[in-house]
Amino acid sequence: MTSAPPPASPHAHAATLYLIDGHSLLYRAYYAIRHLSSPSGTPTNAVYGMTTMLLKVLRERKPGGIAIAFDTRAPTLRHQAYQDYKAHRPPMPDDLSAQLPHVMRLIDALRIPRLALEGYEADDLIATVTVKAAAEGRPVVIVSTDKDLYQLITPSITVYDAMRDQMIGPAEVAERFGVQPAQMTELLGLMGDAVDNVPGVPGIGEKTAAALIQQFGTIDELLAHLDQVSKPKLRETLRAHAEQARLSRELVRLQTDCPIPFELKEFQLAEPDPDQLRALFAEWGFSSLLAALPRHANDDSTGNTTTPAPIETDLDRLWPALAFTPLVAVAPDPPDPPAPDHDAGPGHPQPVRLMVSLDGERAYALPWGQPTQQFAERLRAGGGTIAGHDVKPLLHAFTESGMHAPSIGFDTRIAAYLLDPTRSSDDLEQLAASFSIPGGDASCVIHKLVPVLRHELERLELQPLFDEVELPLIEVLASMEQRGILLDTTALAAVGRELRGHLDRLEARIYQLAGERFNVNSPKQLSDILFNKLGLPAVKKTKTGFSTDESVLSQLALQHELPAELINYRQLNKLQSTYVDALPALVRPATGRLHTTFHQAVTATGRLSSSDPNLQNIPIRGEWGPRIRQCFIAPPGHRLISADYNQIELRLLAHFAQDPMLLDAFQRNDDVHTATGTQLFGLTREQITPQMRRVAKTIN
């Protein structure tokens, strides 16, 4: 459902009205971007996020009309009906509140009409405008992440999540919640909404609420036929909280008759004011956005902030300076070479040239080859190191060109990852913008980023981790990728033949249980067998029919043998296609090995990940996973060693919590789960059964 740029909505034509939930975008922008402030020190992370999202909507969605709605601080009718409505919401963070006036200045410069009315929420204003527009036959797109607005969705009214590039229509609501958009008030009335402190019915979650609404349609019908609710406890809970369910439904129901005087023509799209935007972007330090604005022929008011760094091709000025420069910023050009060819060499294409900056103000262009080799030699002779943004591919390019790669002194991508492992993008331009670094040649941008990122690492006491673990790891991973891993393709082929035979027998058993042959890999044909022929209950519906995913099959397996065999078949078929068939094709003839890519700046937990191929997801349990793993071998005279931390999380917990029981168990080299079991069940070690130990392990 996502793409970049997003596909045009069926309603994305000149008449489509875009209504933006201002506070929804504001909070998403605030939490998506960190550590951003203007040259004067004012926080601007939310302003920058709002700017990029609004420009994205204007540029890519091309609305025919637009408006943005905001809440006010005044109480609403919902507060009068329920005193605790939104009572648990924390106040707006101070550094976000300080940005609100700037956000309003931005919206005015973009010439987007603003909607706000005391006593009414932004959602109600959006609902009122939406209903009026729909009555006039005008399609509407609501830009928000608030599920309350899903109740407005129809074939001509959709919700657009600008952060995820996700368009949500009736089918998406039905797939996600199991109800139609018009039933969202009924669903939320039962399950409540913790964000807005809407109580709902105690003990009823989304799954139960969806099942009840699917069965009865509305809360009123449900309450009128409580005798048809099969579970006695649920029936009594609903009876006891009937009025609370009705109240919760009214709290989430949007008002569509807010007294706002407007005409739809007032929301007609207008061109942004480039002069106001230019002044604001310069004030806030949004250099890349400033550079993207159309400039007047006589406009030089921005000075050097948007002037690209000069590119030097005369290298005679570069060579002497290298002897006195401890850290040189480098960037390959082009930055994104073609994808590797698995049939040729280790497969890391060489850049056309290497861009080099010694001071962040000037870039030197070194054609790839003899000039870059001379650069590496002179830099190494002077004791200098390089700084780059994801330097590992550059190390490969040096090595595969027969050159000795320079030493690494800094990697801006790795530093940014340590500062915020949840950062949504590792793009250099976005990283620079988040620290108000002016745009320009990549090597100059990297040079300016280094001291800023180093300061942040030191401030957060992450410099030792960066210097002692992450930075040296880059060269280790590069070496591992170059080396590759040996795969016994003959042994894997033998495993594949056995697995294929097992799959054939499983397939025959599936046909026997189904009473006919069919395409096991076709969800449509499988759905017909399960739900029409065998009469099994449909658990979940999708936009294309009834779901046959693994969660559904797991539930149906309790009633019939066929779903259980299908789960087994799918698991083994995935092993066959993903590993047994695919891995031999990825062995590079030049080395006879698999060459994966290791990523140290992807997972939020700090773990490495692997791709092309992914060698970290091969199953370790079951019959076939270990047999596939045995096909990874060491060459003669070598051994593969498998090592793992023993109870590392619990050992850390014992250290930080200083829990006496945990400390004692580890100091005695005891089985910590059994030790927990003795306390949990009040038994001796000898009395703890394997099942009890599993329970204790879950507790730990």
mmCIF file of C-alpha atoms in Angstrom, residues 356-595:
data_model
loop_
_atom_site.group_PDB
_atom_site.id
_atom_site.type_symbol
_atom_site.label_atom_id
_atom_site.label_comp_id
_atom_site.label_asym_id
_atom_site.label_seq_id
_atom_site.Cartn_x
_atom_site.Cartn_y
_atom_site.Cartn_z
ATOM 1 C CA VAL A 356 37.099 14.791 -1.515
ATOM 2 C CA SER A 357 36.771 17.752 0.876
ATOM 3 C CA LEU A 358 39.436 18.927 3.318
ATOM 4 C CA ASP A 359 37.534 21.844 4.828
ATOM 5 C CA GLY A 360 33.830 21.513 3.978
ATOM 6 C CA GLU A 361 33.980 24.515 1.641
ATOM 7 C CA ARG A 362 35.647 23.054 -1.449
ATOM 8 C CA ALA A 363 35.429 19.624 -3.123
ATOM 9 C CA TYR A 364 38.052 17.913 -5.274
ATOM 10 C CA ALA A 365 36.965 15.495 -8.004
ATOM 11 C CA LEU A 366 39.320 12.499 -8.328
ATOM 12 C CA PRO A 367 38.711 10.210 -11.322
ATOM 13 C CA TRP A 368 38.549 6.612 -10.126
ATOM 14 C CA GLY A 369 41.784 4.768 -10.708
ATOM 15 C CA GLN A 370 45.331 6.071 -10.424
ATOM 16 C CA PRO A 371 44.302 9.407 -8.785
ATOM 17 C CA THR A 372 42.332 7.654 -6.046
ATOM 18 C CA GLN A 373 45.206 5.225 -5.457
ATOM 19 C CA GLN A 374 47.587 8.165 -5.120
ATOM 20 C CA PHE A 375 45.113 9.841 -2.762
ATOM 21 C CA ALA A 376 44.957 6.768 -0.522
ATOM 22 C CA GLU A 377 48.752 6.406 -0.450
ATOM 23 C CA ARG A 378 49.411 10.069 0.363
ATOM 24 C CA LEU A 379 46.697 10.149 3.024
ATOM 25 C CA ARG A 380 48.036 7.008 4.671
ATOM 26 C CA ALA A 381 51.597 8.341 4.584
ATOM 27 C CA GLY A 382 50.468 11.458 6.446
ATOM 28 C CA GLY A 383 48.523 9.468 9.034
ATOM 29 C CA GLY A 384 45.175 10.822 7.835
ATOM 30 C CA THR A 385 41.837 9.026 7.819
ATOM 31 C CA ILE A 386 38.621 9.339 5.842
ATOM 32 C CA ALA A 387 35.105 10.292 6.910
ATOM 33 C CA GLY A 388 32.165 9.136 4.822
ATOM 34 C CA HIS A 389 28.480 8.386 4.892
ATOM 35 C CA ASP A 390 28.334 4.560 4.834
ATOM 36 C CA VAL A 391 31.974 3.950 3.935
ATOM 37 C CA LYS A 392 31.852 0.138 3.721
ATOM 38 C CA PRO A 393 30.876 0.026 0.009
ATOM 39 C CA LEU A 394 33.765 2.412 -0.662
ATOM 40 C CA LEU A 395 36.164 0.025 1.078
ATOM 41 C CA HIS A 396 34.963 -2.716 -1.262
ATOM 42 C CA ALA A 397 35.517 -0.461 -4.284
ATOM 43 C CA PHE A 398 39.115 0.210 -3.206
ATOM 44 C CA THR A 399 39.853 -3.456 -2.498
ATOM 45 C CA GLU A 400 38.312 -4.765 -5.712
ATOM 46 C CA SER A 401 40.276 -2.178 -7.708
ATOM 47 C CA GLY A 402 43.509 -3.555 -6.247
ATOM 48 C CA MET A 403 44.037 -0.540 -3.973
ATOM 49 C CA HIS A 404 44.795 -0.375 -0.279
ATOM 50 C CA ALA A 405 41.811 1.443 1.225
ATOM 51 C CA PRO A 406 42.429 4.393 3.570
ATOM 52 C CA SER A 407 41.741 4.023 7.289
ATOM 53 C CA ILE A 408 38.323 5.062 8.556
ATOM 54 C CA GLY A 409 38.129 7.990 10.961
ATOM 55 C CA PHE A 410 34.380 8.656 10.963
ATOM 56 C CA ASP A 411 31.130 7.423 9.429
ATOM 57 C CA THR A 412 28.230 9.864 9.617
ATOM 58 C CA ARG A 413 25.646 7.166 8.911
ATOM 59 C CA ILE A 414 26.838 5.003 11.799
ATOM 60 C CA ALA A 415 27.048 8.012 14.121
ATOM 61 C CA ALA A 416 23.484 9.060 13.255
ATOM 62 C CA TYR A 417 22.317 5.498 13.886
ATOM 63 C CA LEU A 418 23.850 5.463 17.363
ATOM 64 C CA LEU A 419 22.237 8.800 18.171
ATOM 65 C CA ASP A 420 18.807 7.589 17.054
ATOM 66 C CA PRO A 421 18.438 3.904 16.032
ATOM 67 C CA THR A 422 14.770 4.529 15.156
ATOM 68 C CA ARG A 423 15.565 7.250 12.609
ATOM 69 C CA SER A 424 13.241 6.666 9.658
ATOM 70 C CA SER A 425 15.817 7.542 7.000
ATOM 71 C CA ASP A 426 19.591 7.375 6.722
ATOM 72 C CA ASP A 427 19.647 9.746 3.750
ATOM 73 C CA LEU A 428 22.577 12.175 3.947
ATOM 74 C CA GLU A 429 20.535 15.184 2.858
ATOM 75 C CA GLN A 430 17.858 14.571 5.506
ATOM 76 C CA LEU A 431 20.497 13.990 8.159
ATOM 77 C CA ALA A 432 22.175 17.286 7.259
ATOM 78 C CA ALA A 433 18.848 19.113 7.331
ATOM 79 C CA SER A 434 18.076 17.717 10.792
ATOM 80 C CA PHE A 435 21.211 19.455 12.093
ATOM 81 C CA SER A 436 20.762 22.601 9.938
ATOM 82 C CA ILE A 437 23.830 21.796 7.827
ATOM 83 C CA PRO A 438 23.745 23.621 4.466
ATOM 84 C CA GLY A 439 23.430 21.465 1.365
ATOM 85 C CA GLY A 440 26.053 21.133 -1.329
ATOM 86 C CA ASP A 441 28.501 18.511 -2.499
ATOM 87 C CA ALA A 442 28.195 15.359 -0.393
ATOM 88 C CA SER A 443 31.837 15.405 0.723
ATOM 89 C CA CYS A 444 31.463 18.985 1.992
ATOM 90 C CA VAL A 445 28.250 18.131 3.808
ATOM 91 C CA ILE A 446 29.933 15.132 5.455
ATOM 92 C CA HIS A 447 32.867 17.293 6.548
ATOM 93 C CA LYS A 448 30.507 19.768 8.244
ATOM 94 C CA LEU A 449 28.490 16.983 9.872
ATOM 95 C CA VAL A 450 31.450 15.289 11.547
ATOM 96 C CA PRO A 451 32.047 17.791 14.401
ATOM 97 C CA VAL A 452 28.310 18.158 15.019
ATOM 98 C CA LEU A 453 27.745 14.411 15.270
ATOM 99 C CA ARG A 454 30.897 13.932 17.329
ATOM 100 C CA HIS A 455 29.666 16.529 19.809
ATOM 101 C CA GLU A 456 26.309 14.723 20.102
ATOM 102 C CA LEU A 457 28.059 11.383 20.636
ATOM 103 C CA GLU A 458 30.148 12.884 23.414
ATOM 104 C CA ARG A 459 27.137 14.585 24.978
ATOM 105 C CA LEU A 460 25.258 11.293 25.139
ATOM 106 C CA GLU A 461 28.382 9.375 26.256
ATOM 107 C CA LEU A 462 28.308 7.269 23.093
ATOM 108 C CA GLN A 463 31.784 8.170 21.836
ATOM 109 C CA PRO A 464 33.475 5.059 23.346
ATOM 110 C CA LEU A 465 30.882 2.778 21.749
ATOM 111 C CA PHE A 466 31.377 4.524 18.411
ATOM 112 C CA ASP A 467 35.195 4.540 18.533
ATOM 113 C CA GLU A 468 35.802 1.141 20.116
ATOM 114 C CA VAL A 469 33.003 -0.998 18.654
ATOM 115 C CA GLU A 470 31.112 0.431 15.685
ATOM 116 C CA LEU A 471 33.958 2.069 13.769
ATOM 117 C CA PRO A 472 36.344 -0.931 13.873
ATOM 118 C CA LEU A 473 33.388 -3.183 13.018
ATOM 119 C CA ILE A 474 33.045 -1.526 9.589
ATOM 120 C CA GLU A 475 36.351 -2.976 8.378
ATOM 121 C CA VAL A 476 35.586 -6.343 10.007
ATOM 122 C CA LEU A 477 32.260 -6.589 8.172
ATOM 123 C CA ALA A 478 33.830 -5.465 4.908
ATOM 124 C CA SER A 479 36.404 -8.248 5.271
ATOM 125 C CA MET A 480 33.680 -10.804 6.059
ATOM 126 C CA GLU A 481 31.697 -9.732 3.008
ATOM 127 C CA GLN A 482 34.779 -9.987 0.796
ATOM 128 C CA ARG A 483 35.635 -13.387 2.201
ATOM 129 C CA GLY A 484 32.134 -14.840 1.837
ATOM 130 C CA ILE A 485 31.052 -18.243 3.110
ATOM 131 C CA LEU A 486 31.460 -21.636 1.517
ATOM 132 C CA LEU A 487 28.315 -23.556 0.570
ATOM 133 C CA ASP A 488 28.300 -27.291 -0.178
ATOM 134 C CA THR A 489 25.959 -27.106 -3.146
ATOM 135 C CA THR A 490 26.125 -30.871 -3.725
ATOM 136 C CA ALA A 491 24.946 -31.604 -0.189
ATOM 137 C CA LEU A 492 22.275 -28.889 -0.459
ATOM 138 C CA ALA A 493 21.005 -30.420 -3.703
ATOM 139 C CA ALA A 494 20.679 -33.764 -1.914
ATOM 140 C CA VAL A 495 18.691 -32.116 0.874
ATOM 141 C CA GLY A 496 16.548 -30.482 -1.794
ATOM 142 C CA ARG A 497 15.726 -33.813 -3.435
ATOM 143 C CA GLU A 498 14.628 -35.265 -0.109
ATOM 144 C CA LEU A 499 12.638 -32.174 0.739
ATOM 145 C CA ARG A 500 10.955 -32.221 -2.663
ATOM 146 C CA GLY A 501 9.906 -35.812 -2.129
ATOM 147 C CA HIS A 502 8.532 -34.962 1.299
ATOM 148 C CA LEU A 503 6.609 -32.034 -0.204
ATOM 149 C CA ASP A 504 5.170 -34.309 -2.909
ATOM 150 C CA ARG A 505 3.902 -36.711 -0.246
ATOM 151 C CA LEU A 506 2.464 -33.821 1.750
ATOM 152 C CA GLU A 507 0.743 -32.517 -1.367
ATOM 153 C CA ALA A 508 -0.810 -35.936 -2.036
ATOM 154 C CA ARG A 509 -2.052 -36.063 1.561
ATOM 155 C CA ILE A 510 -3.571 -32.574 1.161
ATOM 156 C CA TYR A 511 -5.417 -33.684 -2.005
ATOM 157 C CA GLN A 512 -6.693 -36.754 -0.151
ATOM 158 C CA LEU A 513 -8.023 -34.662 2.746
ATOM 159 C CA ALA A 514 -9.559 -32.133 0.336
ATOM 160 C CA GLY A 515 -11.133 -34.854 -1.811
ATOM 161 C CA GLU A 516 -9.745 -33.327 -5.017
ATOM 162 C CA ARG A 517 -6.635 -31.854 -6.617
ATOM 163 C CA PHE A 518 -6.222 -28.073 -6.578
ATOM 164 C CA ASN A 519 -3.465 -25.438 -6.619
ATOM 165 C CA VAL A 520 -2.190 -25.543 -3.050
ATOM 166 C CA ASN A 521 -0.505 -22.143 -3.525
ATOM 167 C CA SER A 522 -3.704 -20.418 -4.704
ATOM 168 C CA PRO A 523 -5.488 -18.600 -1.825
ATOM 169 C CA LYS A 524 -8.667 -18.424 -3.907
ATOM 170 C CA GLN A 525 -8.795 -22.177 -4.625
ATOM 171 C CA LEU A 526 -7.800 -23.003 -1.047
ATOM 172 C CA SER A 527 -10.524 -20.697 0.289
ATOM 173 C CA ASP A 528 -13.087 -22.520 -1.837
ATOM 174 C CA ILE A 529 -11.942 -25.911 -0.464
ATOM 175 C CA LEU A 530 -11.889 -24.813 3.188
ATOM 176 C CA PHE A 531 -14.987 -22.677 3.450
ATOM 177 C CA ASN A 532 -17.302 -23.912 0.709
ATOM 178 C CA LYS A 533 -16.514 -27.583 0.285
ATOM 179 C CA LEU A 534 -15.464 -28.482 3.840
ATOM 180 C CA GLY A 535 -17.708 -25.897 5.490
ATOM 181 C CA LEU A 536 -15.075 -24.641 7.930
ATOM 182 C CA PRO A 537 -15.869 -21.258 9.541
ATOM 183 C CA ALA A 538 -14.390 -18.178 7.869
ATOM 184 C CA VAL A 539 -12.243 -16.448 10.484
ATOM 185 C CA LYS A 540 -11.086 -13.291 8.726
ATOM 186 C CA LYS A 541 -12.096 -11.485 5.560
ATOM 187 C CA THR A 542 -9.845 -9.504 3.217
ATOM 188 C CA LYS A 543 -10.677 -7.262 0.273
ATOM 189 C CA THR A 544 -10.265 -10.257 -2.076
ATOM 190 C CA GLY A 545 -12.185 -12.821 -0.019
ATOM 191 C CA PHE A 546 -11.713 -14.932 3.094
ATOM 192 C CA SER A 547 -8.206 -15.050 4.532
ATOM 193 C CA THR A 548 -6.176 -18.270 4.505
ATOM 194 C CA ASP A 549 -3.096 -16.897 6.260
ATOM 195 C CA GLU A 550 -1.217 -18.877 8.908
ATOM 196 C CA SER A 551 -3.139 -17.398 11.848
ATOM 197 C CA VAL A 552 -6.411 -18.518 10.244
ATOM 198 C CA LEU A 553 -5.071 -21.979 9.403
ATOM 199 C CA SER A 554 -3.809 -22.371 12.988
ATOM 200 C CA GLN A 555 -7.324 -21.795 14.307
ATOM 201 C CA LEU A 556 -8.900 -24.109 11.739
ATOM 202 C CA ALA A 557 -6.333 -26.821 12.476
ATOM 203 C CA LEU A 558 -8.137 -27.424 15.777
ATOM 204 C CA GLN A 559 -11.173 -28.568 13.772
ATOM 205 C CA HIS A 560 -9.704 -30.347 10.734
ATOM 206 C CA GLU A 561 -6.459 -32.047 9.707
ATOM 207 C CA LEU A 562 -6.187 -30.300 6.325
ATOM 208 C CA PRO A 563 -5.244 -26.805 7.676
ATOM 209 C CA ALA A 564 -2.502 -28.403 9.820
ATOM 210 C CA GLU A 565 -1.005 -30.137 6.793
ATOM 211 C CA LEU A 566 -1.229 -26.888 4.824
ATOM 212 C CA ILE A 567 0.796 -25.057 7.494
ATOM 213 C CA ASN A 568 3.452 -27.779 7.330
ATOM 214 C CA TYR A 569 3.472 -27.629 3.527
ATOM 215 C CA ARG A 570 3.890 -23.854 3.451
ATOM 216 C CA GLN A 571 6.770 -23.925 5.921
ATOM 217 C CA LEU A 572 8.656 -26.594 3.991
ATOM 218 C CA ASN A 573 7.870 -25.021 0.621
ATOM 219 C CA LYS A 574 9.343 -21.739 1.895
ATOM 220 C CA LEU A 575 12.533 -23.547 2.919
ATOM 221 C CA GLN A 576 12.709 -25.106 -0.550
ATOM 222 C CA SER A 577 12.223 -21.866 -2.490
ATOM 223 C CA THR A 578 14.065 -19.451 -0.189
ATOM 224 C CA TYR A 579 17.137 -21.524 0.602
ATOM 225 C CA VAL A 580 17.477 -24.869 -1.185
ATOM 226 C CA ASP A 581 16.642 -23.479 -4.638
ATOM 227 C CA ALA A 582 17.801 -19.859 -4.255
ATOM 228 C CA LEU A 583 21.156 -20.071 -2.430
ATOM 229 C CA PRO A 584 23.130 -22.054 -5.055
ATOM 230 C CA ALA A 585 22.173 -19.481 -7.697
ATOM 231 C CA LEU A 586 23.732 -16.740 -5.539
ATOM 232 C CA VAL A 587 27.148 -18.412 -5.296
ATOM 233 C CA ARG A 588 29.565 -16.235 -7.272
ATOM 234 C CA PRO A 589 31.591 -18.238 -9.786
ATOM 235 C CA ALA A 590 34.673 -16.058 -9.247
ATOM 236 C CA THR A 591 34.923 -17.058 -5.582
ATOM 237 C CA GLY A 592 32.700 -20.125 -5.254
ATOM 238 C CA ARG A 593 31.142 -18.520 -2.178
ATOM 239 C CA LEU A 594 28.062 -16.673 -0.989
ATOM 240 C CA HIS A 595 28.718 -12.977 -0.360
#
